[in-house]
Amino acid sequence: MIIPKLAFRNMLGAGAKTWLNAVVLSMAFVAIIWSQGLYIGIDAEVSRAMIEAECGGGQYWVEGYDPFDPFTIQDAHRPLTGPLRTLVEKGQATPFLIVQGTIYPGGRIVPVLLKGIDPGQKLLSIPSSVLKTADNELPALIGARMSATSGLKKGDTVTVRWRDAKGTFDAKDLQIVEVMRTTVQSIDSGQIWLPLQTLQEMAGMPSEATIVVTEKNYGPAVPIPGWTFKNLDYLLDDIKSVIQAKTIGSSILYSILLFLAMLAIFNTQLLSIWRRRKEIGTMMALGFSRGKVIRLFTLEGALNGVLAALVGAVYGIPLLAYTATHGLGLPADQIDSFGIAISEKLYPTYSGALVIGTTILVFSITTIVSFMPTRKIAKLKPTDALRGKLT
Amino acid sequence: MENSILIKTVDLTKVYPMGGQSITALDSVSLTFRKGEFAGLVGPSGSGKTTLLNILGSLDAPTKGSAEVLGEKVETLSHKKAAALRNRHIGFIFQTFNLLPVYTAYENVEFPLLLLGLPPAARKKAVMDALDWVHLADRAKSRPNQLSGGQCQRVAIARAVVKKPSLILADEPTANLDAENSHHILHTMEDINRELRSTFIFATHDEKVIGHLRRKIVLVDGKVAKDEVIKAA
Ligand SMILES: Nc1ncnc2c1ncn2[C@@H]1O[C@H](COP(=O)(O)OP(=O)(O)OP(=O)(O)O)[C@@H](O)[C@H]1O
Ligand SMILES: [Mg+2]
């Protein structure tokens, strides 16, 4: 118990420099929790939106289907049979059919993905019920991004051309019955949603589908021949790496802060050991072993971490609590430029695990940089220390 | 018990390597100290006084020969055992006082007791007693930079004697003090020597100190040139 007591006394006696180090370190502390909380908040928000709009509890893909390889889409359709059909009939899954097509808005040629969705589905947040209309031969739903890039608005009619199962081209006029605002880009850009059955007929693929979306919390996934199950980890992987890339900027900021704080602590330690070498000699004469001196100095340095946590708590807790309850407003025009699905108000999530994890991280790094300079003491002879010698 | 041997050195030799050459700081020193002595090492600068004191205090190891201090052979003691020996049985007083600057007088004196793991109540009593001996009980809360040189040295003496050690080693304790303060602390040390039966060994060339010694050991070039009893205890 003596070492903590002495370390505490020494730290309090050390004055301004200690506080300066603690303030810098506390800023790193708060910045880490802040940006990680923001990241977790974005991640949770994006995952939630994607699960609700598109991913459900995971998807069955027709074997061979690869959304990044357009050549696979041609053959990516298959009748719904057996257990999949049962799932759909029980309302525990809903199928998408995906067909490549082209539209000609204002004379331009725009390649699109035609996606068939059951207008009666209730699993996903896509407002597919707007396609349940009798007045229209080919009602279509698009997202706001698609609307912006194609120039198509609610009520507009446009010619769509596609190739059916046999390889023959056909064309028809579709009418935009709704433009939906969604934060999920992957149900919006370059896509046109049509009633499933209509698309199946147009493409000559009756009762067929490309993807079957299961209901939320579906599982465990049963293997179904001809289909591959893609779980949420897989489906959200891309977007998660995008978020991660986007938040690297903020981690650079706190890494620099952390690095500066560590440098300051390391330097303070080195200086303090040099300045107090005679004191070290005296402590040894009074019966301190080198091990005890090392522990004392390491703890003194490590207390910077504790002090930083306290200082950080003073301004960090109100700041973080405010953003967690009131959310962070993002300017509307920034939302899309972010390139991922986020809503206009973000609620950072500061979990206990995050705070504890950050605390452990900061304490460990502080302890390590406090310990490193004490290596000098390990070889120090008491007589040399007393004479003020330190090599 | 009165005449029990506390320290016994045999052919104690300390050689410092100096570049290509070497300096013999102690040359075959054989000495015996008994309990309760008030002895001093005197001699010209560089004669090996500090070196001998450091070895007796287990702060340093001899190059050759042996030094048995309180039953422990200094030359074979591990670093940790030596630290424990110092903590329990040896008090140091330095020329430059060597108080821990951020601690109060009280905390400085308390330091060795904390290390010994004494319970708080016993600690408090011992610290206040020690400060009483050096007449500084009223300055317990002062820090070293608020005390005069003489007061600092008295705190250092209190720190050395607070654990009632068998052996107190004082290297030039008066070198930074004026005549009045020197006499003052010497009287204090004589009182403690009488009361606690602690053995005092000084290293000094201060005539004022030499005047108080009961045994004078003269070192010249690392050798014992003279070892005489000046007055009986
Ligand atoms: N760490 C060391 N390295 C090399 N030489 C040393 C070391 N310590 C002492 N010496 C040398 O050993 C000799 C004895 O030194 P010591 O300090 O014991 O003398 P001293 O009698 O205490 O002198 P003073 O009265 O000046 O304090 C001196 O020649 C000194 O230069
Ligand atoms: Mg000396």
XYZ file of C-alpha atoms and ligand atoms in Angstrom:
656
model
C 0.000 0.000 0.000
C 2.906 2.312 0.529
C 3.669 2.731 -3.174
C 0.217 3.963 -4.231
C 0.252 6.331 -1.278
C 3.646 7.745 -2.179
C 2.837 7.877 -5.872
C -0.269 9.879 -5.079
C 1.689 12.266 -2.855
C 4.340 12.718 -5.517
C 1.777 13.311 -8.218
C -0.006 15.960 -6.194
C 3.339 17.529 -5.420
C 4.370 17.628 -9.064
C 2.030 20.494 -9.956
C 1.250 22.159 -13.264
C 2.965 19.735 -15.587
C 0.918 16.839 -14.261
C -2.278 18.745 -14.945
C -1.167 19.678 -18.433
C -0.432 16.041 -19.259
C -3.719 14.993 -17.747
C -5.678 17.543 -19.776
C -4.093 16.469 -23.076
C -4.644 12.832 -22.209
C -8.225 13.519 -21.164
C -8.872 15.087 -24.556
C -7.641 11.935 -26.250
C -9.798 9.962 -23.843
C -12.971 11.900 -24.633
C -12.176 12.019 -28.351
C -11.850 8.248 -28.505
C -15.135 7.669 -26.734
C -16.808 10.402 -28.758
C -15.748 9.159 -32.163
C -16.167 5.491 -31.336
C -19.615 6.261 -29.976
C -20.415 8.112 -33.164
C -19.122 5.208 -35.185
C -21.155 2.711 -33.207
C -24.175 5.010 -33.523
C -23.815 5.291 -37.291
C -23.171 1.598 -37.552
C -26.242 0.724 -35.508
C -28.390 3.189 -37.441
C -27.184 1.969 -40.814
C -27.539 -1.676 -39.863
C -31.039 -1.025 -38.557
C -32.076 0.806 -41.738
C -30.558 -1.833 -43.992
C -32.138 -4.684 -42.072
C -35.536 -3.020 -42.216
C -35.373 -2.016 -45.861
C -33.491 -4.794 -47.504
C -31.710 -7.451 -45.490
C -34.342 -8.772 -43.105
C -32.930 -11.738 -41.251
C -30.636 -12.657 -44.113
C -31.223 -13.567 -47.729
C -31.232 -16.671 -49.888
C -29.523 -15.991 -53.191
C -29.866 -18.078 -56.284
C -26.628 -19.959 -56.665
C -24.280 -18.105 -58.956
C -25.846 -14.697 -58.352
C -23.270 -11.982 -57.791
C -24.565 -8.422 -57.516
C -21.157 -7.107 -58.576
C -21.033 -9.155 -61.760
C -23.828 -8.114 -64.154
C -23.217 -11.185 -66.333
C -24.478 -13.447 -63.568
C -27.808 -11.647 -63.312
C -28.954 -12.993 -66.638
C -29.262 -16.510 -65.251
C -29.936 -15.665 -61.639
C -33.503 -16.773 -61.328
C -35.119 -19.937 -60.180
C -38.585 -21.116 -59.270
C -39.509 -21.001 -55.626
C -39.975 -24.543 -54.450
C -40.091 -26.618 -51.312
C -39.093 -24.991 -48.038
C -38.537 -21.549 -49.595
C -42.022 -21.544 -50.995
C -43.373 -22.545 -47.601
C -41.455 -19.700 -45.957
C -42.908 -17.201 -48.416
C -46.407 -18.573 -48.073
C -46.205 -18.359 -44.300
C -45.160 -14.719 -44.617
C -41.739 -15.425 -43.142
C -39.935 -14.433 -46.327
C -40.484 -12.357 -49.413
C -38.895 -12.857 -52.834
C -37.210 -10.358 -55.173
C -36.772 -10.981 -58.866
C -33.953 -9.021 -60.469
C -33.828 -8.377 -64.200
C -31.525 -6.081 -66.116
C -33.152 -3.393 -68.170
C -32.715 -0.028 -69.778
C -34.831 3.103 -69.568
C -34.839 6.081 -71.874
C -35.692 9.177 -69.853
C -35.504 12.282 -72.034
C -33.699 10.402 -74.785
C -30.864 9.210 -72.565
C -29.968 5.582 -72.169
C -29.917 4.588 -68.515
C -29.200 0.992 -67.499
C -31.282 -0.065 -64.510
C -32.034 -3.039 -62.369
C -35.683 -3.954 -62.455
C -36.622 -5.418 -59.113
C -39.840 -7.263 -58.594
C -41.333 -7.085 -55.125
C -44.583 -8.423 -53.743
C -46.802 -5.339 -53.264
C -48.409 -7.063 -50.290
C -45.188 -7.811 -48.413
C -44.919 -6.580 -44.869
C -41.430 -7.750 -44.031
C -39.536 -4.784 -45.361
C -39.916 -1.054 -45.056
C -39.926 -0.512 -48.817
C -43.359 1.054 -49.493
C -44.231 -1.664 -51.979
C -47.957 -1.268 -51.370
C -47.989 1.742 -53.708
C -47.544 -0.810 -56.505
C -50.936 -2.310 -55.607
C -52.765 -0.140 -58.060
C -55.369 -1.107 -60.601
C -55.235 2.077 -62.696
C -51.858 1.334 -64.021
C -50.555 -1.354 -66.289
C -46.949 -1.019 -65.091
C -46.644 0.943 -61.848
C -43.088 1.630 -60.681
C -41.509 2.818 -57.448
C -38.161 4.584 -57.325
C -36.037 6.258 -54.712
C -35.117 9.908 -54.448
C -31.559 9.337 -55.680
C -32.801 7.473 -58.730
C -35.289 10.251 -59.299
C -32.520 12.824 -59.178
C -30.157 11.012 -61.544
C -32.817 10.007 -64.073
C -34.941 13.127 -63.836
C -38.047 10.982 -63.335
C -40.752 12.314 -61.045
C -43.951 10.995 -59.622
C -46.444 10.528 -62.447
C -43.801 10.428 -65.195
C -43.905 7.724 -67.798
C -40.822 6.201 -69.346
C -40.060 3.393 -71.732
C -38.289 0.357 -70.291
C -36.576 -2.303 -72.348
C -35.527 -5.701 -71.039
C -34.550 -9.160 -72.171
C -36.711 -12.071 -71.200
C -35.726 -15.590 -70.190
C -35.512 -16.708 -73.790
C -33.244 -13.829 -74.730
C -35.692 -11.754 -76.704
C -35.915 -8.048 -76.126
C -39.197 -6.410 -75.276
C -40.238 -2.876 -74.297
C -43.064 -1.279 -72.376
C -43.955 2.054 -70.742
C -43.864 2.257 -66.978
C -45.245 4.971 -64.776
C -43.632 6.253 -61.590
C -46.327 6.012 -58.937
C -44.147 7.064 -56.046
C -40.722 8.468 -55.255
C -39.602 7.224 -51.863
C -37.163 8.973 -49.576
C -34.885 6.410 -48.096
C -31.557 6.495 -46.364
C -30.660 3.122 -47.822
C -28.834 3.711 -51.045
C -28.848 0.090 -52.135
C -32.627 0.032 -52.639
C -32.520 3.320 -54.506
C -29.697 4.144 -56.921
C -30.107 2.608 -60.364
C -33.176 0.625 -59.429
C -36.808 0.474 -60.344
C -39.233 -1.499 -58.212
C -42.076 -3.242 -60.003
C -44.828 -5.598 -58.853
C -43.266 -9.040 -58.599
C -45.842 -10.924 -60.584
C -45.828 -8.379 -63.402
C -42.058 -8.581 -63.701
C -42.193 -12.373 -63.613
C -44.609 -12.322 -66.537
C -42.631 -9.683 -68.449
C -39.431 -11.701 -68.098
C -41.046 -15.038 -68.721
C -39.970 -16.292 -65.332
C -43.227 -17.282 -63.639
C -42.955 -17.896 -59.874
C -39.248 -17.324 -60.061
C -37.008 -15.199 -57.857
C -33.408 -14.098 -57.525
C -33.348 -13.329 -53.842
C -35.564 -14.407 -50.995
C -35.452 -12.085 -48.002
C -36.253 -13.749 -44.698
C -37.957 -12.083 -41.784
C -36.004 -10.374 -39.055
C -34.302 -12.726 -36.596
C -34.720 -15.610 -38.985
C -32.593 -18.595 -38.172
C -30.968 -20.933 -37.999
C -30.803 -20.949 -41.778
C -31.651 -24.268 -43.344
C -29.624 -25.173 -46.423
C -31.784 -25.184 -49.526
C -30.444 -26.773 -52.720
C -29.865 -24.266 -55.505
C -29.792 -21.363 -53.047
C -27.090 -19.883 -50.877
C -27.917 -18.233 -47.573
C -26.241 -14.893 -46.970
C -26.367 -13.870 -43.339
C -26.371 -10.323 -42.005
C -22.635 -10.345 -41.367
C -22.134 -10.909 -45.048
C -24.813 -8.529 -46.232
C -23.721 -5.665 -43.954
C -20.030 -6.262 -44.420
C -19.568 -3.816 -47.281
C -21.437 -0.997 -45.623
C -19.612 -1.580 -42.376
C -16.264 -1.261 -44.087
C -17.465 1.928 -45.757
C -18.411 3.337 -42.338
C -15.104 2.243 -40.948
C -13.252 3.995 -43.756
C -15.344 7.112 -43.187
C -14.553 7.168 -39.495
C -10.814 6.642 -39.926
C -10.452 10.390 -40.189
C -11.627 10.817 -36.634
C -9.439 8.006 -35.378
C -6.443 9.803 -36.867
C -7.383 12.828 -34.781
C -7.568 10.951 -31.533
C -4.520 8.863 -32.358
C -2.536 12.073 -32.684
C -3.919 13.333 -29.386
C -3.136 10.036 -27.730
C 0.337 10.026 -29.224
C 1.001 13.574 -28.017
C -0.189 12.711 -24.543
C 2.001 9.616 -24.472
C 4.986 11.578 -25.693
C 4.388 14.159 -22.978
C 4.094 11.511 -20.295
C 7.161 9.661 -21.532
C 9.121 12.872 -21.570
C 7.881 13.934 -18.158
C 8.837 10.546 -16.766
C 12.300 10.658 -18.281
C 12.859 14.152 -16.979
C 11.438 13.330 -13.596
C 13.700 10.310 -13.179
C 16.708 12.368 -14.173
C 15.765 15.306 -12.005
C 14.981 13.102 -9.044
C 17.965 10.765 -9.300
C 19.267 11.922 -5.945
C 15.845 11.353 -4.473
C 15.963 7.847 -5.929
C 19.322 7.312 -4.230
C 17.874 8.564 -0.961
C 14.896 6.245 -1.243
C 17.272 3.360 -1.862
C 19.309 4.342 1.201
C 16.090 4.370 3.204
C 15.429 0.832 2.104
C 13.620 1.003 -1.238
C 14.702 -1.705 -3.642
C 15.059 -0.877 -7.335
C 11.887 -2.834 -8.010
C 9.987 -0.633 -5.590
C 11.406 2.552 -7.113
C 10.393 1.335 -10.568
C 6.918 0.512 -9.345
C 6.635 3.897 -7.698
C 7.653 5.831 -10.800
C 5.524 3.677 -13.068
C 2.524 4.204 -10.855
C 3.179 7.922 -10.672
C 3.113 8.046 -14.462
C 0.120 5.764 -14.660
C -1.797 8.035 -12.304
C -1.778 10.501 -15.200
C -4.293 8.149 -16.763
C -6.489 8.227 -13.681
C -6.237 11.988 -13.463
C -7.065 12.248 -17.160
C -10.125 10.069 -16.646
C -11.272 12.381 -13.844
C -10.567 15.558 -15.804
C -12.185 14.024 -18.891
C -15.237 13.070 -16.863
C -15.758 16.675 -15.813
C -16.372 17.927 -19.350
C -16.772 14.622 -21.185
C -19.781 13.233 -19.362
C -22.020 16.300 -19.920
C -20.879 16.537 -23.533
C -21.386 12.883 -24.342
C -24.643 12.664 -22.408
C -26.033 15.635 -24.304
C -25.228 14.234 -27.744
C -26.500 10.795 -26.770
C -29.896 12.124 -25.717
C -30.329 14.996 -28.178
C -28.612 13.401 -31.125
C -26.327 15.039 -33.589
C -28.040 16.924 -36.388
C -26.430 16.425 -39.759
C -27.124 18.996 -42.484
C -29.403 17.437 -45.096
C -26.988 17.921 -47.981
C -24.290 16.104 -46.060
C -26.313 12.977 -45.607
C -26.029 11.744 -49.146
C -22.466 12.873 -49.607
C -21.639 10.610 -46.730
C -22.426 7.871 -49.205
C -24.071 5.588 -46.722
C -27.457 5.231 -45.288
C -27.797 7.484 -42.278
C -30.721 9.348 -40.981
C -30.797 13.065 -40.370
C -30.382 12.786 -36.660
C -27.672 10.586 -35.320
C -27.598 9.201 -31.851
C -24.092 8.271 -30.804
C -24.038 5.166 -28.633
C -21.715 5.208 -25.653
C -21.849 1.741 -24.212
C -20.335 0.686 -20.923
C -18.070 -1.618 -22.881
C -16.813 1.329 -24.927
C -16.053 3.424 -21.865
C -14.440 0.541 -20.006
C -12.526 -0.563 -23.085
C -11.218 2.955 -23.695
C -10.284 3.293 -20.039
C -8.372 0.038 -20.124
C -6.676 1.085 -23.365
C -5.639 4.492 -22.042
C -4.519 3.079 -18.689
C -2.482 0.336 -20.332
C -0.750 2.654 -22.772
C -0.101 5.189 -20.013
C 1.336 2.497 -17.778
C 3.569 1.223 -20.562
C 4.962 4.653 -21.446
C 5.402 5.379 -17.761
C 7.242 2.133 -17.258
C 9.595 2.380 -20.233
C 11.735 5.252 -18.938
C 12.127 3.513 -15.569
C 14.297 0.870 -17.206
C 17.163 3.226 -16.423
C 16.596 2.655 -12.727
C 16.982 -1.101 -13.076
C 20.727 -0.748 -13.527
C 21.198 2.180 -11.183
C 23.580 1.749 -8.257
C 22.431 3.452 -5.048
C 25.797 5.169 -4.638
C 25.688 6.563 -8.161
C 22.155 7.782 -7.666
C 23.135 9.517 -4.437
C 26.028 11.196 -6.199
C 23.575 12.385 -8.850
C 24.994 10.119 -11.483
C 22.611 8.613 -14.015
C 23.844 7.088 -17.217
C 25.445 -7.168 25.143
C 27.023 -3.782 25.691
C 30.183 -4.705 23.874
C 28.680 -6.926 21.180
C 30.270 -6.546 17.791
C 28.042 -4.755 15.286
C 30.394 -4.467 12.353
C 33.506 -6.359 11.406
C 35.482 -5.724 8.260
C 38.370 -7.885 7.130
C 40.817 -6.692 4.467
C 38.103 -4.559 2.942
C 39.258 -3.290 -0.421
C 37.469 -1.168 -2.988
C 38.962 -0.524 -6.384
C 37.294 1.778 -8.902
C 38.169 1.250 -12.535
C 39.117 4.592 -14.082
C 39.558 4.335 -17.783
C 42.642 2.148 -18.246
C 43.824 2.620 -14.665
C 42.137 1.929 -11.388
C 41.788 3.823 -8.133
C 42.136 1.996 -4.862
C 39.679 3.851 -2.639
C 39.964 1.380 0.240
C 42.998 -0.749 0.853
C 42.719 -3.727 3.235
C 40.667 -2.035 5.893
C 40.058 -4.224 8.944
C 37.900 -2.584 11.593
C 35.469 -3.586 14.297
C 32.605 -1.473 15.653
C 30.638 -2.287 18.768
C 27.156 -1.434 19.828
C 26.739 2.111 21.073
C 29.916 3.572 19.597
C 30.166 7.218 18.568
C 32.984 6.950 16.066
C 34.291 8.991 13.179
C 36.236 8.389 10.010
C 38.507 11.348 9.404
C 41.149 12.024 6.835
C 41.892 14.132 3.790
C 39.568 14.405 0.842
C 39.678 11.287 -1.298
C 40.915 9.091 1.515
C 37.962 6.719 1.227
C 35.652 7.839 4.040
C 32.485 7.934 1.942
C 33.426 4.715 0.206
C 33.778 2.891 3.519
C 30.561 4.346 4.881
C 28.696 3.253 1.750
C 29.934 -0.306 2.062
C 29.051 -0.427 5.764
C 25.612 0.839 4.790
C 25.291 -1.935 2.170
C 24.851 0.693 -0.529
C 27.969 -0.596 -2.248
C 29.883 -3.858 -2.369
C 33.610 -4.262 -1.758
C 35.970 -5.413 -4.490
C 37.778 -7.707 -2.058
C 37.615 -8.652 1.578
C 34.499 -8.822 3.684
C 32.251 -6.585 5.725
C 29.892 -8.186 8.191
C 27.205 -5.737 9.235
C 24.619 -6.855 11.803
C 25.329 -10.447 10.962
C 24.992 -9.980 7.199
C 27.900 -10.243 4.811
C 27.527 -7.139 2.651
C 29.533 -8.584 -0.239
C 27.090 -11.449 -0.730
C 23.838 -9.600 -0.091
C 21.378 -9.395 -2.946
C 20.134 -5.954 -3.890
C 16.806 -6.678 -2.264
C 18.271 -8.094 0.962
C 20.572 -5.097 1.221
C 17.563 -2.792 0.844
C 15.768 -4.675 3.606
C 18.818 -4.467 5.885
C 19.032 -0.704 5.364
C 15.345 -0.273 5.893
C 15.297 -2.180 9.164
C 18.598 -1.460 10.810
C 20.499 1.415 9.232
C 19.828 5.136 9.265
C 21.590 7.523 6.891
C 22.363 11.186 7.342
C 23.768 13.026 4.346
C 25.787 16.165 3.860
C 23.043 17.581 1.614
C 20.180 16.469 3.893
C 18.455 14.613 1.020
C 14.917 15.248 2.168
C 12.183 14.274 -0.273
C 11.121 17.705 -1.541
C 7.390 17.237 -2.051
C 6.873 15.713 1.392
C 6.363 17.588 4.626
C 8.790 17.129 7.517
C 6.304 14.701 9.013
C 6.009 12.696 5.807
C 9.765 12.581 5.359
C 10.209 11.131 8.815
C 7.298 8.769 8.255
C 8.796 7.395 5.035
C 10.976 4.594 6.522
C 8.098 3.518 8.758
C 5.704 3.260 5.828
C 8.218 1.008 4.194
C 8.455 -1.079 7.361
C 4.699 -1.468 7.322
C 4.080 -0.035 10.791
C 0.416 0.463 11.713
C -0.780 4.105 11.529
C -1.036 4.729 15.270
C 2.439 3.402 16.027
C 3.737 5.347 13.043
C 2.268 8.598 14.233
C 3.706 8.228 17.721
C 7.167 7.301 16.451
C 7.224 10.228 14.000
C 6.143 12.743 16.644
C 8.678 11.341 19.124
C 11.461 11.633 16.560
C 10.448 15.193 15.688
C 10.425 15.948 19.411
C 14.013 14.737 19.783
C 15.129 17.204 17.145
C 12.809 19.937 18.541
C 10.825 20.275 15.352
C 7.418 18.942 16.371
C 5.907 22.344 15.625
C 7.235 22.262 12.041
C 5.763 18.861 11.164
C 3.676 20.314 8.345
C 6.491 22.330 6.753
C 8.091 21.278 3.509
C 11.877 21.208 3.127
C 11.890 24.456 1.134
C 10.212 26.168 4.095
C 12.909 25.032 6.531
C 16.427 26.322 7.178
C 19.467 24.140 6.494
C 19.839 23.308 10.162
C 16.178 22.427 10.445
C 16.397 20.260 7.326
C 19.300 18.350 8.788
C 17.372 17.880 12.013
C 14.473 16.451 10.024
C 16.977 14.157 8.309
C 18.258 13.056 11.707
C 14.715 12.384 12.860
C 14.191 10.343 9.701
C 17.357 8.346 10.393
C 16.502 7.608 14.016
C 12.734 7.213 13.826
C 12.932 3.452 13.384
C 15.493 3.216 16.230
C 18.122 1.591 14.050
C 21.194 -0.203 15.387
C 23.456 1.770 13.114
C 23.443 5.378 11.969
C 25.836 6.462 9.249
C 26.413 10.184 8.821
C 28.489 11.460 5.913
C 29.654 15.034 6.583
C 26.415 15.897 8.411
C 27.618 19.367 9.396
C 29.355 20.419 6.189
C 26.446 22.615 5.134
C 25.676 24.023 8.569
C 26.991 26.926 10.584
C 28.758 26.426 13.916
C 25.675 26.868 16.039
C 23.561 24.453 14.083
C 26.448 21.994 13.948
C 26.738 21.922 17.733
C 23.008 21.690 18.044
C 22.694 18.604 15.865
C 25.760 17.015 17.438
C 24.187 17.354 20.856
C 20.995 15.870 19.459
C 22.903 12.924 18.056
C 24.778 12.403 21.308
C 21.453 12.344 23.155
C 20.050 9.805 20.748
C 23.214 7.729 20.996
C 22.868 7.681 24.760
C 19.150 7.004 24.744
C 18.780 4.476 21.917
C 22.262 2.898 22.156
C 22.480 3.288 18.364
C 25.965 3.116 16.926
C 26.969 6.317 15.131
C 29.690 6.358 12.503
C 30.619 9.687 10.961
C 32.700 10.610 7.980
C 34.000 14.114 8.498
C 36.806 16.593 8.479
C 34.888 19.044 10.608
C 36.788 19.813 13.833
C 33.499 20.473 15.625
C 32.399 16.914 14.889
C 35.787 15.467 15.732
C 35.544 17.194 19.108
C 32.465 15.149 19.960
C 33.821 11.785 18.808
C 34.698 9.075 21.272
C 36.708 7.157 18.710
C 38.661 8.592 15.808
C 39.756 6.492 12.826
C 42.115 8.252 10.464
C 42.103 7.098 6.862
C 44.905 7.996 4.503
C 44.863 6.782 0.915
C 42.318 4.135 1.758
C 44.299 2.713 4.637
C 43.647 2.968 8.372
C 46.452 5.241 9.550
C 45.283 5.628 13.125
C 42.459 4.230 15.274
C 42.211 5.795 18.718
C 39.726 6.018 21.534
C 39.451 9.672 22.563
C 37.192 9.432 25.562
C 35.228 6.707 27.226
C 31.479 6.525 26.754
N 32.027 5.956 -8.145
C 33.358 6.207 -8.201
N 34.018 5.980 -9.343
C 35.352 6.194 -9.403
N 36.083 6.639 -8.390
C 35.478 6.887 -7.221
C 34.072 6.672 -7.078
N 33.733 7.012 -5.793
C 34.876 7.410 -5.196
N 35.921 7.329 -6.061
C 37.301 7.624 -5.740
O 37.672 6.906 -4.585
C 38.459 7.692 -3.735
C 37.818 7.801 -2.386
O 36.636 8.562 -2.489
P 35.699 8.904 -1.268
O 34.516 9.583 -1.828
O 35.482 7.684 -0.485
O 36.604 9.938 -0.475
P 36.223 10.772 0.812
O 37.219 10.395 1.840
O 34.808 10.614 1.140
O 36.521 12.233 0.307
P 35.779 13.598 0.703
O 36.307 13.979 2.039
O 36.193 14.536 -0.356
O 34.317 13.322 0.704
C 38.619 9.041 -4.413
O 39.859 9.056 -5.086
C 37.497 9.072 -5.404
O 37.888 9.809 -6.547
Mg 33.108 11.841 1.162
